[in-house]
Tab-separated table of C-alpha atoms and ligand atoms in Angstrom:
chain	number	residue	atom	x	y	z
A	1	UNK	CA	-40.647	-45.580	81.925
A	2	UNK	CA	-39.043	-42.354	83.405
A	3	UNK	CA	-36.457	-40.487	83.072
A	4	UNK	CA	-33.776	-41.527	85.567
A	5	UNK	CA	-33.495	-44.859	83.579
A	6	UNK	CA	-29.721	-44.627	82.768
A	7	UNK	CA	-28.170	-47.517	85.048
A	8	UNK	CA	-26.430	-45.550	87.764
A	9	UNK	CA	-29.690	-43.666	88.636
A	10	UNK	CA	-31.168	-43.567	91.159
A	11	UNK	CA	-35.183	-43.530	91.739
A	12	UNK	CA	-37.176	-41.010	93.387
A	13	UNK	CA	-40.406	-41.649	94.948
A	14	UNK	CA	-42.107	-38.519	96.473
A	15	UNK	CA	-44.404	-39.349	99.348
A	16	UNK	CA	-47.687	-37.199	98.716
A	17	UNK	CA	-49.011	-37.592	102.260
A	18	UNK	CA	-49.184	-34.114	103.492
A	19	UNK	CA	-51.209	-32.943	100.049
A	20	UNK	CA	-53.740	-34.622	101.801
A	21	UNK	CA	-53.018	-33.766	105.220
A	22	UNK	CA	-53.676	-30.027	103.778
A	23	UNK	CA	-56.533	-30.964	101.908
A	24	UNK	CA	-58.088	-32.724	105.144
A	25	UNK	CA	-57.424	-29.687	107.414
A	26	UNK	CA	-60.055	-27.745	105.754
A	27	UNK	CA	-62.215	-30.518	105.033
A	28	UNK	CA	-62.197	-29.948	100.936
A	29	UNK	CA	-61.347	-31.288	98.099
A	30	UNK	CA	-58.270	-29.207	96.943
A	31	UNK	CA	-54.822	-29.358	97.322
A	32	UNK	CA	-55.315	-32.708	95.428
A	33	UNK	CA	-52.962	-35.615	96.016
A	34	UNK	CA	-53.674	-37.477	93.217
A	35	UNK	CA	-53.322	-34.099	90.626
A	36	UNK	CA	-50.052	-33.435	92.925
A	37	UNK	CA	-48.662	-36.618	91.966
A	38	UNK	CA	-49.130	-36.439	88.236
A	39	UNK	CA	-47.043	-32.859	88.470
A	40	UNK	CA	-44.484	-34.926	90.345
A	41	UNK	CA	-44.521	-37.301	87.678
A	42	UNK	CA	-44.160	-34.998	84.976
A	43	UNK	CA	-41.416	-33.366	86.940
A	44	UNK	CA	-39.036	-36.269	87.146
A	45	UNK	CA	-39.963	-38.230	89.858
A	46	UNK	CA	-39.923	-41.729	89.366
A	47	UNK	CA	-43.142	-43.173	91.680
A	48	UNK	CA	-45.609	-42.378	94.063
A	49	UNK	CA	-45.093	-43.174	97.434
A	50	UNK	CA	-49.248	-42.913	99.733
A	51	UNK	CA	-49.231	-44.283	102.798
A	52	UNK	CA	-52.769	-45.354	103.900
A	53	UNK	CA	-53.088	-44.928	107.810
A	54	UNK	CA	-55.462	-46.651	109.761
A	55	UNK	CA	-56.886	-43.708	111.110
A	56	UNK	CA	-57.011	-42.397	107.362
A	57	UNK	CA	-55.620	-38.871	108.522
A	58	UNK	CA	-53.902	-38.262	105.587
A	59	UNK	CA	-54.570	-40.574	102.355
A	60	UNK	CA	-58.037	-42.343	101.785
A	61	UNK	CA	-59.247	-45.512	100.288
A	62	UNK	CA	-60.451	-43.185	97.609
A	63	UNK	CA	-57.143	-41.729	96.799
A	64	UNK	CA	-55.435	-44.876	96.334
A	65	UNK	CA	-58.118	-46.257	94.014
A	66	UNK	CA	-57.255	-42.820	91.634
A	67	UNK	CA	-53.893	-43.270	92.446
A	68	UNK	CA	-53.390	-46.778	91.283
A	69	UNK	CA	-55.120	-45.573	88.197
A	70	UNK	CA	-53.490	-42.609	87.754
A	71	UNK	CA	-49.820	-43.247	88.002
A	72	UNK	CA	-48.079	-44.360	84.848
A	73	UNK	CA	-44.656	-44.888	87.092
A	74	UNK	CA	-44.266	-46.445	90.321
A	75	UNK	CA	-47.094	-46.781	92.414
A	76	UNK	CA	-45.889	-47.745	96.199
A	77	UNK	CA	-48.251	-48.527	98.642
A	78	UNK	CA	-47.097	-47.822	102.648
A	79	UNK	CA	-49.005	-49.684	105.018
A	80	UNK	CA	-49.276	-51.217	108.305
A	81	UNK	CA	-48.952	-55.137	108.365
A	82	UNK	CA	-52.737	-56.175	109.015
A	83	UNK	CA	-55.430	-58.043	107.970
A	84	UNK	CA	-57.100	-55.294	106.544
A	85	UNK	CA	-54.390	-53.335	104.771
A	86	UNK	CA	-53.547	-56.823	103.138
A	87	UNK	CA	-56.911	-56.976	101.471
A	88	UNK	CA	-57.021	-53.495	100.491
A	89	UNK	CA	-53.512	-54.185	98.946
A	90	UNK	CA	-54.573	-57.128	96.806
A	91	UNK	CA	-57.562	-55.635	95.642
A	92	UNK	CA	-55.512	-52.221	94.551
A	93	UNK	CA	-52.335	-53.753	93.097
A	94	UNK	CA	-49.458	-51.657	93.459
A	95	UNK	CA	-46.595	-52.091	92.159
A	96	UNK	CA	-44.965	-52.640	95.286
A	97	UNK	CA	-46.019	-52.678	99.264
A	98	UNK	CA	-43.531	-50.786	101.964
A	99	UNK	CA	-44.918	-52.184	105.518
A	100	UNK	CA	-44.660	-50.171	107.938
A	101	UNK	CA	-45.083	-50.072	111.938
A	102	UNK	CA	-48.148	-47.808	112.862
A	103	UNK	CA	-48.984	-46.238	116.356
A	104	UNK	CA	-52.013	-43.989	116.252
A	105	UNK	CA	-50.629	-41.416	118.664
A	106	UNK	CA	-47.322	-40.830	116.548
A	107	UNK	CA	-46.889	-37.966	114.132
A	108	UNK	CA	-45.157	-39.759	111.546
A	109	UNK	CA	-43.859	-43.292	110.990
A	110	UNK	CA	-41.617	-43.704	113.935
A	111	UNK	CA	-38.651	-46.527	114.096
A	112	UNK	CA	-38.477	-49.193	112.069
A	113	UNK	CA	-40.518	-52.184	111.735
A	114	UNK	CA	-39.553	-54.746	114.058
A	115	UNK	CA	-39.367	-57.795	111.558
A	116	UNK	CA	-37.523	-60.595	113.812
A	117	UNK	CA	-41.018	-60.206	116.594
A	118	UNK	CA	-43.027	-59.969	114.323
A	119	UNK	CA	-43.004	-63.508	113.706
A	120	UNK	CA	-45.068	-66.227	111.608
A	121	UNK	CA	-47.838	-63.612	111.437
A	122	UNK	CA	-45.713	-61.044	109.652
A	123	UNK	CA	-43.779	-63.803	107.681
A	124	UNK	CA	-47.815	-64.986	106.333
A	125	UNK	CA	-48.790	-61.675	105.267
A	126	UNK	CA	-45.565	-60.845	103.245
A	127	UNK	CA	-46.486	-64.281	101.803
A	128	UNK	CA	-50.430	-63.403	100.873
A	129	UNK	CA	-48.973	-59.961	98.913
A	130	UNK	CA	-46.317	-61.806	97.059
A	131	UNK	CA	-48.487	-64.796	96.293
A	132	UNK	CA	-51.065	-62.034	94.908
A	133	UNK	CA	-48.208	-60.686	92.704
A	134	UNK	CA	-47.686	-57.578	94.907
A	135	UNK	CA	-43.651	-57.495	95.394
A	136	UNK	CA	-42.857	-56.242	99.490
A	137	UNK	CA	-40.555	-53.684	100.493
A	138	UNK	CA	-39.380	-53.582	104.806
A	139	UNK	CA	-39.140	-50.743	106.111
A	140	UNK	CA	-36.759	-50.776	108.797
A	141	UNK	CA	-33.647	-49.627	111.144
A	142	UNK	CA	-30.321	-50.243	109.703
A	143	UNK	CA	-29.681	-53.238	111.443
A	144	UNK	CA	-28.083	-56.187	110.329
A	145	UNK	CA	-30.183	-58.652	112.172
A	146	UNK	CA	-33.562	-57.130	111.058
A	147	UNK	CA	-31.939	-57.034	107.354
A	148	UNK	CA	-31.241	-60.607	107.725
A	149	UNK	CA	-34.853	-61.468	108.944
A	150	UNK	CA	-36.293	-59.138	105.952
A	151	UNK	CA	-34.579	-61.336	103.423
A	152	UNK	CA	-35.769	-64.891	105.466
A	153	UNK	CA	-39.506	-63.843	104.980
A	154	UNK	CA	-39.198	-62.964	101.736
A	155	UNK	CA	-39.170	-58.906	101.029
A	156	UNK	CA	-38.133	-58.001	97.706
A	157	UNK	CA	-36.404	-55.038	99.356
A	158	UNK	CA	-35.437	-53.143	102.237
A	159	UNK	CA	-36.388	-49.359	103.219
A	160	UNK	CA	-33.461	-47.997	105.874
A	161	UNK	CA	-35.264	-45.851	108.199
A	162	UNK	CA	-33.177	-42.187	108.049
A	163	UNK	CA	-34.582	-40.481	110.758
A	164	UNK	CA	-31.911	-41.173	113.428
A	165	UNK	CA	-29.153	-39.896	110.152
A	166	UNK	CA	-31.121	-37.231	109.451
A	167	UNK	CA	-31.179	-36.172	113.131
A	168	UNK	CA	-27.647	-36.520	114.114
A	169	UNK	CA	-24.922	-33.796	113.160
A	170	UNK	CA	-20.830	-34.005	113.197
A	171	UNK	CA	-19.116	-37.418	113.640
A	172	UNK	CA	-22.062	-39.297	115.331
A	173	UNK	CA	-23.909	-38.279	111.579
A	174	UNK	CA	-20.971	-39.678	109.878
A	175	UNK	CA	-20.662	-42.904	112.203
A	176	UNK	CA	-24.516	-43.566	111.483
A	177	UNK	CA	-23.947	-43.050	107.884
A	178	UNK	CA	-21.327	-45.977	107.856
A	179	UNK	CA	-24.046	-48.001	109.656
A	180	UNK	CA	-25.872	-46.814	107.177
A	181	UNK	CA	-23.394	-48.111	104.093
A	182	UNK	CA	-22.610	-51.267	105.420
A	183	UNK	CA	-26.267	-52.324	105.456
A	184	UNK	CA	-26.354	-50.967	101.950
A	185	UNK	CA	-23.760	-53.128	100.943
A	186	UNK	CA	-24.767	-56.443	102.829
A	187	UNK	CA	-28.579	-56.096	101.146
A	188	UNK	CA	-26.933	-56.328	97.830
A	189	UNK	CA	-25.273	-59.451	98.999
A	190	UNK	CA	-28.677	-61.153	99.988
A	191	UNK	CA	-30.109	-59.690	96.873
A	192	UNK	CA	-32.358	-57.437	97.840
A	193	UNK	CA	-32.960	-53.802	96.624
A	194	UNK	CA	-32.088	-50.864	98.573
A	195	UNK	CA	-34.371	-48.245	99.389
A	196	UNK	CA	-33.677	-45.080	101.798
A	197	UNK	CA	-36.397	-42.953	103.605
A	198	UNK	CA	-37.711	-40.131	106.239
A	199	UNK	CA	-36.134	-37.342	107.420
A	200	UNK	CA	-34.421	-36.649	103.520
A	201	UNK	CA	-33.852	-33.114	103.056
A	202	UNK	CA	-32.328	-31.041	100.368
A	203	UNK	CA	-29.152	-30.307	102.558
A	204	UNK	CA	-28.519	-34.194	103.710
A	205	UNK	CA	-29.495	-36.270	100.475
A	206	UNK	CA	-26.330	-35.763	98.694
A	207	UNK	CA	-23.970	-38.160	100.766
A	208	UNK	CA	-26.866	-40.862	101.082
A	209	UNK	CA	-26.924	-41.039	97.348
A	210	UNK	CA	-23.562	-41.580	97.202
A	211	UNK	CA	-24.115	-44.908	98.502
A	212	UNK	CA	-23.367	-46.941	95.106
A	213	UNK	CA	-25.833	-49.428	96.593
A	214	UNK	CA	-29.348	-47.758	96.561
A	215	UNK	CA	-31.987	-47.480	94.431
A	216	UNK	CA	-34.393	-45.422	95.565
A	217	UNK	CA	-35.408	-42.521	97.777
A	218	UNK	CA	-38.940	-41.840	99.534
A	219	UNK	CA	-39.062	-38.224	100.153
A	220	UNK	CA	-42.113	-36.572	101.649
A	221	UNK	CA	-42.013	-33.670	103.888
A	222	UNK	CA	-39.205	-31.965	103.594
A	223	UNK	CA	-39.908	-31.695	99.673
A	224	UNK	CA	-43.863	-30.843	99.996
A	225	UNK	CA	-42.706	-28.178	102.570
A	226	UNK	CA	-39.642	-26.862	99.523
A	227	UNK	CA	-42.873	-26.765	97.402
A	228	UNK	CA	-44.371	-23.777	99.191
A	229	UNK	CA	-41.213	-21.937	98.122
A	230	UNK	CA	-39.816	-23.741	94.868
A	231	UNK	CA	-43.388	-24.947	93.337
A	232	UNK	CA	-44.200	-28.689	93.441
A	233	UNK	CA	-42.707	-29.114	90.147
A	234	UNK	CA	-39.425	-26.900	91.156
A	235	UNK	CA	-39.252	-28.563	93.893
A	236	UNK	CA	-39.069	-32.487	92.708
A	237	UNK	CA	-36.798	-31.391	90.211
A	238	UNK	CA	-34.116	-29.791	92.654
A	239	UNK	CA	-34.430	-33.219	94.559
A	240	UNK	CA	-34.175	-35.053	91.038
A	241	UNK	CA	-30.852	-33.158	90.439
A	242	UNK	CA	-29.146	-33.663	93.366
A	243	UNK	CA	-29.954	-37.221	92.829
A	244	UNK	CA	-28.345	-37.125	89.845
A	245	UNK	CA	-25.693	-34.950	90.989
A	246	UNK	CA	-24.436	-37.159	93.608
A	247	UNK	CA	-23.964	-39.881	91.602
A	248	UNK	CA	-22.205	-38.543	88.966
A	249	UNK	CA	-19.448	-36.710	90.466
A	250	UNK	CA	-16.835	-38.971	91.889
A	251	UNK	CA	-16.470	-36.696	95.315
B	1	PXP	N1	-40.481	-43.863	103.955
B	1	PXP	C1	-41.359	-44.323	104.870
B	1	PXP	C2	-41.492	-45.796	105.018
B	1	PXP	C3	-42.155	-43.436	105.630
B	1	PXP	O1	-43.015	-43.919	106.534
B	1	PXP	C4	-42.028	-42.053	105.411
B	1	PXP	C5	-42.878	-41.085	106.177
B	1	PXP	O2	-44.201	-41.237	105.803
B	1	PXP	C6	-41.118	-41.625	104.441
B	1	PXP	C7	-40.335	-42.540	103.751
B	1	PXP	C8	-40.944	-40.180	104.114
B	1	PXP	O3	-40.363	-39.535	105.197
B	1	PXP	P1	-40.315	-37.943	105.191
B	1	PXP	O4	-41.743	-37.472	105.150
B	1	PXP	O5	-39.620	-37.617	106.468
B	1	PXP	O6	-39.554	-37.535	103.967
């Protein structure tokens, strides 16, 4: 399907948000996200990563109909657990769902989801997407006990929130990234894939893809903000290579 296919790869899925968050500022219908995600998959990404707000600030309804049609890789939905992001979900089919927690007043997803409260109502709607053939993805902290609650209600996989990695510097960056591994390594265990998102940047990918464990990346602003200087294509295909780079060199 793409190019990263050899076993030890690992996949990238670029997050196309904040085409539309440009798009939207000026109220028209250019930068497209759906055109920006075909150059990302001609440039080696592996998916498509839209998250559909409730507030719709970014990506529309409309965007993830083309998108769904559009994308000949991965197509991954990010959503908030409710009633009506379920529906839109089943009607759309992607290939996969990453739930997410939402709060209107934050800038971007903030924390992970909190899967152990959230209880028979989050267990039923994991349930609803799988039973519709539409394969879940968690996206949470690196916890153990919200990793072990992820694989009672049934995700497929689990997306380790970066931020607080991404964040730190020095030895509390290196202590986080242990955190970080050991999670890695117990997911396998359960049998769960191994995602890693937010707050991925050029300069602090390389030792996260180290991690023999994962399997994919989301990567959204920090690579739409290298496109200004790199082009979108230049840009997806420094992140592809230093993918690739980390995982071949035995550093
Ligand atoms: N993964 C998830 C679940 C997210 O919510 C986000 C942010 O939308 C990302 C990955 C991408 O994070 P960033 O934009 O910081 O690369």
């Amino acid at each position: 399907m793409s190019h990263a296919s050899s076993p030890s790869a690992i996949r990238l899925h670029v997050n196309i948000d904040h085409v539309a968050t440009v798009r939207n500022a000026r109220g028209t219908a250019y930068p497209c996200p759906v055109e920006a995600a075909v150059v990302c998959m001609a440039s080696g990404a592996d998916g498509i990563t839209a998250h559909l707000r409730e507030d719709r600030r970014h990506i529309r309804d409309e965007d993830v109909r083309r998108l769904r049609e559009r994308i000949s890789g991965t197509f991954n939905l990010e959503m908030a657990a409710t009633d009506e992001m379920v529906a839109i979900a089943i009607a759309t089919k992607p290939d996969i769902v990453t739930l997410v927690p939402e709060r209107r007043e934050e800038r971007t997803t903030e924390g992970g989801l909190d899967v152990i409260g959230g209880g028979a109502a989050l267990r039923a709607r994991v349930e609803s997407l799988v039973r519709a053939g539409v394969p879940v993805s968690l996206f949470i902290a690196p916890s153990e006990d919200q990793l072990r609650a992820s694989a009672a209600i049934g995700a497929t996989q689990v997306e380790f929130h970066t931020g607080e990695y991404a964040n730190l510097t020095g030895a509390a960056q290196a202590l986080e990234l242990q955190r970080i591994a050991s999670v890695c390594t117990l997911t396998k265990t359960l049998g769960l894939q191994v995602a890693l998102g937010h707050g991925i940047t050029l300069a602090n990918v390389g030792a996260l893809a180290k991690l023999p464990e994962v399997h994919e990346f989301n990567i959204g602003h920090a690579l739409i903000g290298d496109a200004i200087f790199l082009s979108l294509a230049g840009a997806v295909r420094s992140y592809r290579g230093a993918l690739d780079a980390a995982r071949s060199s035995d550093a």
